[in-house]
Tab-separated table of C-alpha atoms and ligand atoms in Angstrom:
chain	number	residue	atom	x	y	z
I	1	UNK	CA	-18.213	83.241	-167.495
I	2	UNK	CA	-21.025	81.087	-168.520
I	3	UNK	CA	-23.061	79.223	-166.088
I	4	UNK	CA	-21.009	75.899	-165.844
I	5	UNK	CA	-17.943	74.867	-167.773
I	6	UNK	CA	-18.224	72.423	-170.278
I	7	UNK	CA	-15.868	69.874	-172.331
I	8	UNK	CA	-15.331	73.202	-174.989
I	9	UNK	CA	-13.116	74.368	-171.826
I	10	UNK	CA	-10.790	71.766	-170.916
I	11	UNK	CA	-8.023	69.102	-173.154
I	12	UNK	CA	-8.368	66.280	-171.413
I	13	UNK	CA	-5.826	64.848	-173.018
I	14	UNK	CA	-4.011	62.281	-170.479
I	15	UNK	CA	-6.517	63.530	-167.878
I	16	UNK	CA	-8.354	61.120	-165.857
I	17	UNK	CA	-11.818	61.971	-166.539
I	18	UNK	CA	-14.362	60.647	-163.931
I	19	UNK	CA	-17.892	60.857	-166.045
I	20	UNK	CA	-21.008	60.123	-164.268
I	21	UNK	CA	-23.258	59.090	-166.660
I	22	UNK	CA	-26.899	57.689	-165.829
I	23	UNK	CA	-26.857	53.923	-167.492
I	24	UNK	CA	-29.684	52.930	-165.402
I	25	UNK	CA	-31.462	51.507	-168.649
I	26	UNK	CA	-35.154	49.418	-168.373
I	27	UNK	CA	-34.035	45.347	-168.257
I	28	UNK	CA	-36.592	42.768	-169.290
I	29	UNK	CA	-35.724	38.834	-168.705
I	30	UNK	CA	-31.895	39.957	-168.783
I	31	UNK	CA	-31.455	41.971	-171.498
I	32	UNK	CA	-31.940	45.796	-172.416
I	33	UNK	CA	-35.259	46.687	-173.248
I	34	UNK	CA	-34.242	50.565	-174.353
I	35	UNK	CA	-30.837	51.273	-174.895
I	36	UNK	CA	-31.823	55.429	-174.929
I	37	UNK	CA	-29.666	56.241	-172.129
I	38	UNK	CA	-27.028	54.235	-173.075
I	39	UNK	CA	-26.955	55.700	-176.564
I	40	UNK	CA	-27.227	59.341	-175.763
I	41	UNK	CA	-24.127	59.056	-173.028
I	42	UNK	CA	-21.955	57.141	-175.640
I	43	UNK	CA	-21.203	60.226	-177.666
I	44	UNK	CA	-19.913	62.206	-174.742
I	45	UNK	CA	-17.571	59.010	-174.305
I	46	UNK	CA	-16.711	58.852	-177.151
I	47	UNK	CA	-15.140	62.416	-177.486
I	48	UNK	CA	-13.156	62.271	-174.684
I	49	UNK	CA	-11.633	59.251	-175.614
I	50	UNK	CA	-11.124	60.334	-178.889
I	51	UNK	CA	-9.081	63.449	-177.026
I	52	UNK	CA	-7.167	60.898	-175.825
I	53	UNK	CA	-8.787	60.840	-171.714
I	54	UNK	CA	-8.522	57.946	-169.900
I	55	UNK	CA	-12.562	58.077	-168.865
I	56	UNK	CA	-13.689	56.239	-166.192
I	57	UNK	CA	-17.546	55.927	-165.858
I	58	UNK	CA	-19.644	56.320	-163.164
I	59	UNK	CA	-23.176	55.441	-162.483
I	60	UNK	CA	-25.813	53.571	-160.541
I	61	UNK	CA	-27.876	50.609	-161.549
I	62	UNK	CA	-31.690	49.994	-160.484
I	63	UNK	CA	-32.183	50.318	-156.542
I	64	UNK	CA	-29.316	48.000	-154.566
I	65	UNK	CA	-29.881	50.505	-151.252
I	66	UNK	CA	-26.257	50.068	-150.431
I	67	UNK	CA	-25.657	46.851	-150.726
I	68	UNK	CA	-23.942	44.279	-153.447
I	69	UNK	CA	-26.949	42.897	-155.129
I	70	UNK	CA	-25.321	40.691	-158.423
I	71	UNK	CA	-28.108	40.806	-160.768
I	72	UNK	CA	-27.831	44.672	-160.438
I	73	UNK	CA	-24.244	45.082	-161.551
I	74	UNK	CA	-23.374	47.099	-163.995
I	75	UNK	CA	-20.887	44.285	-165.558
I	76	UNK	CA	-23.639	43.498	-167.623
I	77	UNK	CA	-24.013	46.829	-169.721
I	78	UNK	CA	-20.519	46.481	-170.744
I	79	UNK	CA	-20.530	44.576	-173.984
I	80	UNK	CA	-23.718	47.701	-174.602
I	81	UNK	CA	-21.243	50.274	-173.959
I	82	UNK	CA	-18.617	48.914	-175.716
I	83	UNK	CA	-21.199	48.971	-178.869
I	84	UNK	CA	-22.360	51.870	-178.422
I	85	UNK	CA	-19.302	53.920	-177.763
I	86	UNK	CA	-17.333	52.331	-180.535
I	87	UNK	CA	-13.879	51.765	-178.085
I	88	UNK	CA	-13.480	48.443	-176.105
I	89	UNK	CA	-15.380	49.696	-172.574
I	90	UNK	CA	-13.105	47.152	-169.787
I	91	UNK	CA	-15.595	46.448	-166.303
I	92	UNK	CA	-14.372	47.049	-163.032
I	93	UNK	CA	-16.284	45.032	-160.135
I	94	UNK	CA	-15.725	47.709	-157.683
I	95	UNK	CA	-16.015	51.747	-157.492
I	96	UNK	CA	-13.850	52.258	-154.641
I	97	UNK	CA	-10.300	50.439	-153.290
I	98	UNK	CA	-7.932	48.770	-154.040
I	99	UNK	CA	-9.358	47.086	-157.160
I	100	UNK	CA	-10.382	49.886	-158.892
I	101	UNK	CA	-7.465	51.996	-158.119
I	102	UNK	CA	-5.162	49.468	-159.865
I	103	UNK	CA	-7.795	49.027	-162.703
I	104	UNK	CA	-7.692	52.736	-163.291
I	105	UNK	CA	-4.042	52.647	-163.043
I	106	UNK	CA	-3.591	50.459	-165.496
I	107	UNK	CA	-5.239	52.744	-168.441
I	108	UNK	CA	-3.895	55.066	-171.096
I	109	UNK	CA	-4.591	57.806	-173.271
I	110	UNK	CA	-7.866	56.890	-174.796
I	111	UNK	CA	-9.097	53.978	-171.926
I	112	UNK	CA	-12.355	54.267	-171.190
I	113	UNK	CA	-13.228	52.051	-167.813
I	114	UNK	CA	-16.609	51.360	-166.429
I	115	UNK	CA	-16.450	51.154	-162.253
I	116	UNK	CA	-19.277	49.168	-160.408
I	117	UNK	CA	-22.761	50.363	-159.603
I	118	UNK	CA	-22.207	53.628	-156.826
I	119	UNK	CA	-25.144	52.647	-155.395
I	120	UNK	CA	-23.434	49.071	-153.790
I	121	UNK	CA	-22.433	51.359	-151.286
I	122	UNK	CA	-24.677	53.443	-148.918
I	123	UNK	CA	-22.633	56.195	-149.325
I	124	UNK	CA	-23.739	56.831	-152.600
I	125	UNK	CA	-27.343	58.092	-151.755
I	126	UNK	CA	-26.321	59.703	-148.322
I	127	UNK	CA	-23.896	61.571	-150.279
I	128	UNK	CA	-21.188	60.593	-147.823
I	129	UNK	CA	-17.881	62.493	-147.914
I	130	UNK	CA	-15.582	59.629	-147.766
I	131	UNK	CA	-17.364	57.915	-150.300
I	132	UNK	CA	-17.115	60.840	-152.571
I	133	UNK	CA	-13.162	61.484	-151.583
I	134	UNK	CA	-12.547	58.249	-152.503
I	135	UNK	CA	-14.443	58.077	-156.256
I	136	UNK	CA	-12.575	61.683	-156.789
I	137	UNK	CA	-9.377	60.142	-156.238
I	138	UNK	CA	-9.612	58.157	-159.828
I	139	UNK	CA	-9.766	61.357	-161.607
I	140	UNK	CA	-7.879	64.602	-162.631
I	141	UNK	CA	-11.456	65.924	-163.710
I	142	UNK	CA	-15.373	65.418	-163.121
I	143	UNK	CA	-17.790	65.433	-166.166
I	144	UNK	CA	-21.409	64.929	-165.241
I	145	UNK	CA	-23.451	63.556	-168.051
I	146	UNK	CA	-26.707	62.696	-166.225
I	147	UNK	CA	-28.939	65.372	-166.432
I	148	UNK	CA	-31.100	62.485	-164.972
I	149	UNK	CA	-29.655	62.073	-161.656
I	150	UNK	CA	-28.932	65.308	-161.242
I	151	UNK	CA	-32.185	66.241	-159.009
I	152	UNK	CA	-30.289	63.476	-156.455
I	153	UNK	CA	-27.805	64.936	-154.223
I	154	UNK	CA	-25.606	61.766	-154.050
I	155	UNK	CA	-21.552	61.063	-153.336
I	156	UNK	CA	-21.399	60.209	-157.243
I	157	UNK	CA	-23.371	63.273	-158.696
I	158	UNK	CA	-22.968	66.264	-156.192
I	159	UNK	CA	-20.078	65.429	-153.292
I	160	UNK	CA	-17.240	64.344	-156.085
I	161	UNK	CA	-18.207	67.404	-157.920
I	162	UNK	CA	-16.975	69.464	-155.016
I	163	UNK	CA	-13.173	67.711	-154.759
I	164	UNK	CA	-12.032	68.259	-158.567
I	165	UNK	CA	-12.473	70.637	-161.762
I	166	UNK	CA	-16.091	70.162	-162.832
I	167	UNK	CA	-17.735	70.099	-166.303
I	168	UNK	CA	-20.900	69.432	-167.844
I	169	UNK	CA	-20.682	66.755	-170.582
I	170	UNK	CA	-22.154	67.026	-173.920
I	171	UNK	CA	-25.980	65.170	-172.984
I	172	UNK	CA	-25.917	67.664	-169.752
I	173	UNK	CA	-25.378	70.590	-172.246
I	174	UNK	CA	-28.128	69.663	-174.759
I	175	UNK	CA	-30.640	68.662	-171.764
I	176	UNK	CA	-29.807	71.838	-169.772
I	177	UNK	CA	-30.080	74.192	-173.634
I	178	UNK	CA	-33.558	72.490	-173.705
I	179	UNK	CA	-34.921	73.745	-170.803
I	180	UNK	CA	-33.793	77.003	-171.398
I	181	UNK	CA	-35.212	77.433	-174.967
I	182	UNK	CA	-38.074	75.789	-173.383
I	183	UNK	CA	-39.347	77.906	-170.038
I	184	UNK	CA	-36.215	80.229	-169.339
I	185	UNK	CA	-35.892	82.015	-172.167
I	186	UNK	CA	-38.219	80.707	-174.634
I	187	UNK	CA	-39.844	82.048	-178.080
I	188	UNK	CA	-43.118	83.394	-177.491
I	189	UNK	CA	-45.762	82.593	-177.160
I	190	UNK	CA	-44.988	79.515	-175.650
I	191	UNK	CA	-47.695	76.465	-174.592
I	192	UNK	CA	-47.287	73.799	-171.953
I	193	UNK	CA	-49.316	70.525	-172.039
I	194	UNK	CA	-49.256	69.296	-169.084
I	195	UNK	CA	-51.323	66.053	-168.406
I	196	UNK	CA	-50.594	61.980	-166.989
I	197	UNK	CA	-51.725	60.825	-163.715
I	198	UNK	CA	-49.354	62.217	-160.879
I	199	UNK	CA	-51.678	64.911	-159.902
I	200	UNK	CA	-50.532	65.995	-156.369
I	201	UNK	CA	-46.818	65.804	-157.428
I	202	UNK	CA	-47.620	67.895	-160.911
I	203	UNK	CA	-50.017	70.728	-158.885
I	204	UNK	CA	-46.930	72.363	-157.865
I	205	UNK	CA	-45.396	72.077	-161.161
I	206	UNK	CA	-48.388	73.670	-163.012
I	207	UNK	CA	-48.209	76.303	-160.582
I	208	UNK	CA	-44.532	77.180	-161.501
I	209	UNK	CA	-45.180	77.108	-164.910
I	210	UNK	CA	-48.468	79.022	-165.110
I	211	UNK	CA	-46.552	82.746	-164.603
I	212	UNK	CA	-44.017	81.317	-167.479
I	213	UNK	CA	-46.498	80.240	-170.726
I	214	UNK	CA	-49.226	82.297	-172.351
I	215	UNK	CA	-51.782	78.730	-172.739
I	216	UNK	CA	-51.730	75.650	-170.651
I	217	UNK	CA	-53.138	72.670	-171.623
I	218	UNK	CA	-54.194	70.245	-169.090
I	219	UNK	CA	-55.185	66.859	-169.787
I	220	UNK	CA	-55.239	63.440	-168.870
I	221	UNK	CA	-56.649	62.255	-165.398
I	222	UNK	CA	-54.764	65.684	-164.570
I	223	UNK	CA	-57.835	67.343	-166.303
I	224	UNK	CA	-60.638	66.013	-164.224
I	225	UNK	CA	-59.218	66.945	-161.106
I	226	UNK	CA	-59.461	70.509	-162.540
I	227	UNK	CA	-63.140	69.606	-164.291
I	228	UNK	CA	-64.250	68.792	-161.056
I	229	UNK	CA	-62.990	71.721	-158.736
I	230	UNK	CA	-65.354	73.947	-160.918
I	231	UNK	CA	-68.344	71.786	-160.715
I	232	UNK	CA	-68.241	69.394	-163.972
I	233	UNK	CA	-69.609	65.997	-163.148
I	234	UNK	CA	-66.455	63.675	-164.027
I	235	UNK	CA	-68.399	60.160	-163.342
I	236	UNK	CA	-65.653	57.876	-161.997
I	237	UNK	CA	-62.802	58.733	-163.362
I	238	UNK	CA	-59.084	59.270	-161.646
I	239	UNK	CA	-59.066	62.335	-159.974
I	240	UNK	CA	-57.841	63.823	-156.298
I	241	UNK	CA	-61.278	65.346	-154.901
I	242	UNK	CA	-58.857	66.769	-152.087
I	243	UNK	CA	-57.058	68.953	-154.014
I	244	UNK	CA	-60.175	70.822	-155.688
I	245	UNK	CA	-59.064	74.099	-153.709
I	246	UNK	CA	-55.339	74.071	-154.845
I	247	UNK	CA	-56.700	73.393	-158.489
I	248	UNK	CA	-59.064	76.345	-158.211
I	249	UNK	CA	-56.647	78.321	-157.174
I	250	UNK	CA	-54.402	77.834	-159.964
I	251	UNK	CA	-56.897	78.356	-162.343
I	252	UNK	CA	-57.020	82.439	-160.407
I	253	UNK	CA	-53.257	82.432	-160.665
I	254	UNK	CA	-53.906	81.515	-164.315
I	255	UNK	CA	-56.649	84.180	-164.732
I	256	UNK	CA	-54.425	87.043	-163.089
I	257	UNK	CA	-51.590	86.489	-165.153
I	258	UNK	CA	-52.807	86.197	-168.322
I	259	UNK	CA	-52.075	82.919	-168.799
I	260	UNK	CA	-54.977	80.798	-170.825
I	261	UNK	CA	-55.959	77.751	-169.248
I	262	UNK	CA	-57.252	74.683	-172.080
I	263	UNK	CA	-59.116	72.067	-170.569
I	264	UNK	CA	-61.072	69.386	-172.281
I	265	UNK	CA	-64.410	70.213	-174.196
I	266	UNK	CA	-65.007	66.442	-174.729
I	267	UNK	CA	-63.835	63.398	-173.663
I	268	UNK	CA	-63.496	59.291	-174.430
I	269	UNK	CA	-65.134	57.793	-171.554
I	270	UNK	CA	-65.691	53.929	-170.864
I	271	UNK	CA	-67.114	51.687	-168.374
I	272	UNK	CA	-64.485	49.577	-168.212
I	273	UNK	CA	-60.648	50.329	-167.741
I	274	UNK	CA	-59.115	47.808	-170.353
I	275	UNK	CA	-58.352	47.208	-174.514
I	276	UNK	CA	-60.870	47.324	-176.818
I	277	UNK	CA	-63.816	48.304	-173.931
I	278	UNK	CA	-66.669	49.794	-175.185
I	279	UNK	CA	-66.399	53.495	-175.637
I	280	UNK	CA	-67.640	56.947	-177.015
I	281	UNK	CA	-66.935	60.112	-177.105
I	282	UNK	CA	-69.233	62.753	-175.516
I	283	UNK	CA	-69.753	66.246	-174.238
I	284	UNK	CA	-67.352	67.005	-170.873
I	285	UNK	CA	-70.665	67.826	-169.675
I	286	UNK	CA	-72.098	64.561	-170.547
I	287	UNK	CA	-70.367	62.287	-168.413
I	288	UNK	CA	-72.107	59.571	-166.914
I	289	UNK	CA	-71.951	59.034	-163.408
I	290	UNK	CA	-70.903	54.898	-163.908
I	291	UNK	CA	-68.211	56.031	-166.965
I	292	UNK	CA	-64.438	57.326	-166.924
I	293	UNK	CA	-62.965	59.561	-169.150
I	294	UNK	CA	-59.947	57.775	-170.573
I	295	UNK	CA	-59.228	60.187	-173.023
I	296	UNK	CA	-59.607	63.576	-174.609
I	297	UNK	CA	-62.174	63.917	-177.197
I	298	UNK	CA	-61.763	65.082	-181.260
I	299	UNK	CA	-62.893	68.197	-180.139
I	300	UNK	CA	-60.341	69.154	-177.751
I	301	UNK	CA	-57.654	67.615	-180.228
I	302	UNK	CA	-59.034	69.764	-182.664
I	303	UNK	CA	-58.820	72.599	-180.094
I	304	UNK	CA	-55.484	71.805	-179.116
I	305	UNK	CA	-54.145	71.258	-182.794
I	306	UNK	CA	-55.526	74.886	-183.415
I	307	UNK	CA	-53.870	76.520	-181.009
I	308	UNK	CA	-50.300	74.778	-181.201
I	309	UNK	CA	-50.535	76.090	-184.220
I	310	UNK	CA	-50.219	79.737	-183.361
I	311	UNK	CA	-47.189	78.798	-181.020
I	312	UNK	CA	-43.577	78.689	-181.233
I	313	UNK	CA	-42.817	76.478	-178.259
I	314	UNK	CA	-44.531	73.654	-176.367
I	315	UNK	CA	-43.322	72.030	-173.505
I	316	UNK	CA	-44.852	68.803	-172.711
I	317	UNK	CA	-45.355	66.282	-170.111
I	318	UNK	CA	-47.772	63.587	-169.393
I	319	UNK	CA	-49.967	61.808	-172.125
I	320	UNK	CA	-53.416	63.562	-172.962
I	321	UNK	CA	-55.110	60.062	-172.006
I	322	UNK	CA	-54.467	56.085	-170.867
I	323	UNK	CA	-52.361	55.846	-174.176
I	324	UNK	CA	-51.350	52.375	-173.335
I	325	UNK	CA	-54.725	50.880	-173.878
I	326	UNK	CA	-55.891	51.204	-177.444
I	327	UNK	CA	-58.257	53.447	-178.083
I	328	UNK	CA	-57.338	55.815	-175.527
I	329	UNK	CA	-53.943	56.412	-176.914
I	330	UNK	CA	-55.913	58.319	-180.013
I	331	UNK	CA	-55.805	61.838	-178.554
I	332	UNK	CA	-51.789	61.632	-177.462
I	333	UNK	CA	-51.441	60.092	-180.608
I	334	UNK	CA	-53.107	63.082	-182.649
I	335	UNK	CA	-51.273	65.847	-180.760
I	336	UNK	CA	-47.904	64.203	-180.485
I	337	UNK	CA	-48.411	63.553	-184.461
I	338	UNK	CA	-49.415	67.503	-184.785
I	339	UNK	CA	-46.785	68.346	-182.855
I	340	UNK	CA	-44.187	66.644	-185.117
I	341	UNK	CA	-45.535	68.586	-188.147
I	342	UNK	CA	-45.088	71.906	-186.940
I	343	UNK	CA	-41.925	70.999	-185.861
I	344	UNK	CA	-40.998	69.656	-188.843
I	345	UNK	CA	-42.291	72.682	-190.869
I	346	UNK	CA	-40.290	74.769	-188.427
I	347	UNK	CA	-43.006	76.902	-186.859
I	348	UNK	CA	-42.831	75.433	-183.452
I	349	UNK	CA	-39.540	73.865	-181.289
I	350	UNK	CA	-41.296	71.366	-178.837
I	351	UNK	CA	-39.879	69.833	-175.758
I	352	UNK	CA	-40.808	66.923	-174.427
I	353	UNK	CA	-40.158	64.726	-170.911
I	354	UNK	CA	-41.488	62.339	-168.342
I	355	UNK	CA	-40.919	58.202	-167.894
I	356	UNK	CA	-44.760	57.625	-169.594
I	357	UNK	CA	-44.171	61.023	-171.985
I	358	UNK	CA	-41.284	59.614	-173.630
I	359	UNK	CA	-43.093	55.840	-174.012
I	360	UNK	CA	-46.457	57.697	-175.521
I	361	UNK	CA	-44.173	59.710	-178.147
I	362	UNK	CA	-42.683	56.729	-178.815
I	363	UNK	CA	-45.964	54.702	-179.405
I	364	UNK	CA	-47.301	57.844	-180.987
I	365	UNK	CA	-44.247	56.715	-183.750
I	366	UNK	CA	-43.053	60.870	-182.936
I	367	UNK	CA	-40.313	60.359	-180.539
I	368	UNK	CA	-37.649	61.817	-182.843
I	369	UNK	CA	-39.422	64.110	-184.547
I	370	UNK	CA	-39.830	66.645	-181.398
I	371	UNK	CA	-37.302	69.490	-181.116
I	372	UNK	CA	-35.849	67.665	-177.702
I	373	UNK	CA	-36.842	64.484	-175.661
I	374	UNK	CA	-35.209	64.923	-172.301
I	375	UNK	CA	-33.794	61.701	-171.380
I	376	UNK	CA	-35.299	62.426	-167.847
I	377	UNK	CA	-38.267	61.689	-165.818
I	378	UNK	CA	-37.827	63.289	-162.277
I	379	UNK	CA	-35.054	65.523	-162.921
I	380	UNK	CA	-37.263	67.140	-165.688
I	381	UNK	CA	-40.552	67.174	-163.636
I	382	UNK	CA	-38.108	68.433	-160.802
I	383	UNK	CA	-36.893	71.108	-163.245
I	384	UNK	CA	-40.242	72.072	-164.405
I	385	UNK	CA	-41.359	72.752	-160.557
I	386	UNK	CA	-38.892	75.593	-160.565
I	387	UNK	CA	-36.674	73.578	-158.043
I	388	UNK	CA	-32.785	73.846	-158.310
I	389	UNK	CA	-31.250	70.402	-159.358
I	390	UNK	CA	-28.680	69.685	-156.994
I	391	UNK	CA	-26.009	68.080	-159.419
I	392	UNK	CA	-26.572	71.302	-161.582
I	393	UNK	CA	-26.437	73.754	-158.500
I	394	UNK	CA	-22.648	72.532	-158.277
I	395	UNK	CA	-22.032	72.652	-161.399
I	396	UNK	CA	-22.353	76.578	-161.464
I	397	UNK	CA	-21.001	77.023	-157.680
I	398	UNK	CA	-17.802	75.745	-159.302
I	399	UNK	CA	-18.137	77.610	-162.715
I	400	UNK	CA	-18.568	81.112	-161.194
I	401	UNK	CA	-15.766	80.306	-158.585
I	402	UNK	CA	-13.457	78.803	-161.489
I	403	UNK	CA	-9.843	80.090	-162.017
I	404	UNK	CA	-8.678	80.986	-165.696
I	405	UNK	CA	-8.311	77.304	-167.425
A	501	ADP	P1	-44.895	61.047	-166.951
A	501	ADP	O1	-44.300	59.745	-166.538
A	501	ADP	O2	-44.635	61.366	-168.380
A	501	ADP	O3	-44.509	62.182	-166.041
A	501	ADP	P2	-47.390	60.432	-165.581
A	501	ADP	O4	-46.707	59.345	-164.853
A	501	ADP	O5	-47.877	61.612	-164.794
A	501	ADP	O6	-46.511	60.923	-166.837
A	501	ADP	O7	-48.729	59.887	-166.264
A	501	ADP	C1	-48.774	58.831	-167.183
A	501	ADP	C2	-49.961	57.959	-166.928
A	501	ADP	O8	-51.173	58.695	-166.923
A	501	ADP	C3	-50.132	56.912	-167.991
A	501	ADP	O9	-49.909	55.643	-167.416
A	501	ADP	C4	-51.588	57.076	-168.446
A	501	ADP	O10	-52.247	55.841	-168.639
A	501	ADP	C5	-52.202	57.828	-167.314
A	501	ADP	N1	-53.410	58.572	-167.689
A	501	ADP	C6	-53.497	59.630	-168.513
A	501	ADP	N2	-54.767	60.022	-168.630
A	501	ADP	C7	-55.521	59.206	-167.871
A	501	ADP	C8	-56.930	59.113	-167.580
A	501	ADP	N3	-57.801	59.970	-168.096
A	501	ADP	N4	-57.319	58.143	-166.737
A	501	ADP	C9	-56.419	57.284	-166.206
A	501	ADP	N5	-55.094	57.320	-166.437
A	501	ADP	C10	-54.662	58.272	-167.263
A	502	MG	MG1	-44.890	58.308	-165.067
């Protein structure tokens, strides 16, 4: 039995097929401003409607808090969908009742219905059993295709899973086949770089994956918090002085497992936090006290680059510096452009996730050129702590209980 069932075990042919998928896509000024998630759902759509399922889709939109807020309906993806999924996608304005029961009566073989956002109801995030009866009462099956709401126990991504046949759809496959290729049961030896600006969330992360990789590359603002636990002067740059003693001791984990530790030798440091401020690269123990390091220096990219090259997998999150103000995107840059080449020549499979992560790839002009971009920011952070993703959990509950199909 494998872990959790997936659309190779079940015809839905004629099935109702309730797919949560995770459209919550970036809006600026009324329109889409990244149709990603939209785009890497569609195919899973797509295939079940080509099997001839009527699909009806499930997900939230943006943060309503239980209540009908218009501007946050998910009405307005559905001329998106309909592109992107190549069948006409039809827009119910409600998940539950009377509407949507006749709207999903009314479809056949092929169909593919979009419900209202889940989260106009407070069910949704309480994960409320009547809520979740009443959204498994559309289908004859569950697919969950959002890996990215998965770390959420909600009504729409854990509590429906519990009242019908459950499957993993075809982004939830790729997403979950990442992870594992990527800390579970990766090639070796295996990197992380793990870097950005959520220190005290990312702590316990690095401590998870420490025991897992033979190097670790810290950087970003991440970095100084370590610089400074061991005594390196890091000026006035972002950094969380009160976690010095949880950064030491990771750095003793580190040491007693083997696992090297790569922090900067240099860094891009500036007086003032904005484009085009004056700035040079010096020593990391040359930091002025009046300066911030905004980025890593050629050195440590040269470091880095030398290193990724003797590895066969690299999982990354968080940029090496503040890569949306030019210059200090030049060390994410360099790396994510390093990292593309050895993927490309086929030495190294590199993984890749995080909100900012997936923007600085992007700017870096590498976003698909990496082995896998998770199309997640907290599930994969969530993931990467070692923690068990709730939408997953039931996922393989049901699997290992599941009668012959
Ligand atoms: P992700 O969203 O991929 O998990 P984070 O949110 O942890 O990543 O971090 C991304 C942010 O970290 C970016 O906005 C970037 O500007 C910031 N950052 C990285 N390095 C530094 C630095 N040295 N000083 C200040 N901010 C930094
Ligand atoms: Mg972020």
């Amino acid at each position: 039995m494998p872990d959790y069932l997936t659309l190779d075990h079940v015809d839905p042919r004629g099935k109702r097929v309730l797919l949560r998928a995770d459209l919550n896509v970036p809006m600026r000024d009324g329109r889409i401003s990244d149709t990603s998630r939209i785009d890497r759902v569609a195919p899973t759509i797509r295939e079940l409607a080509d099997k001839g399922a009527r699909v009806i889709v499930l997900s939230h939109f943006d943060r309503p808090k239980g209540k009908v807020v218009p501007h946050m309906s998910l009405g307005q993806l559905t001329d998106a969908l309909t592109t992107a999924v190549g069948h006409t996608v039809r827009f119910c304005a409600t998940s539950i009742g009377e509407e949507a029961e006749a709207a999903v009566e009314t479809l056949t073989d092929g169909d593919v219905l979009l419900l209202e956002n889940t989260r106009f109801h407070a069910g949704e995030e309480a994960n409320d059993e009547d809520l979740a009866r009443a959204l498994a009462a559309h289908g004859d099956l569950y697919v969950n295709d959002a890996f990215s709401a998965a770390h959420r126990a909600h009504a729409s991504t854990e509590g429906v899973a519990r009242h019908l046949p459950a499957y993993a759809g075809r982004l939830m496959e790729a997403e979950l086949d990442a992870l594992k290729a990527a800390l579970e049961q990766p090639d070796r030896p295996v990197g992380a770089l793990i870097g950005g600006a959520k220190v005290p969330t990312k702590l316990d992360l690095i401590g998870n994956v420490v025991p897992r990789v033979d190097v670790l590359f810290i950087g970003g603002a991440m970095a100084n918090t370590f610089l400074a636990a061991q005594g390196v002067a890091v000026g006035k740059s972002l950094q969380e002085a009160d976690m010095h003693d949880t950064a030491r001791a990771i750095l003793a984990q580190a040491k007693a497992r083997g696992c090297e530790i790569v922090l900067p030798v240099d860094a891009v440091i500036a007086r003032e936090f904005k484009a085009g401020a004056a700035s040079e690269a010096v020593a990391i123990d040359a930091v002025p006290d009046d300066a911030m390091i905004l980025d890593a220096g050629p050195k440590t990219v040269a470091l880095i680059e030398e290193k990724l090259a003797t590895l066969k997998t690299l999982v990354w999150n968080g940029p090496l510096g503040a890569f949306e103000i030019q210059p200090f995107d030049a060390a994410t840059n360099a790396v994510a452009q390093a990292a593309a080449r050895l993927t490309k020549a086929g030495s190294l499979k590199s993984i890749a996730g995080g909100g900012d992560t997936v923007s600085a790839l992007r700017h870096a002009g590498v976003e698909h050129q990496m082995t896998y971009v998770s199309t997640a920011g907290g599930a994969f952070l969530e993931w990467l702590e070692g923690k068990t993703l709730p939408g997953i959990a039931v996922l393989q509950d049901i699997a290992r209980n599941a009668l012959p199909l």
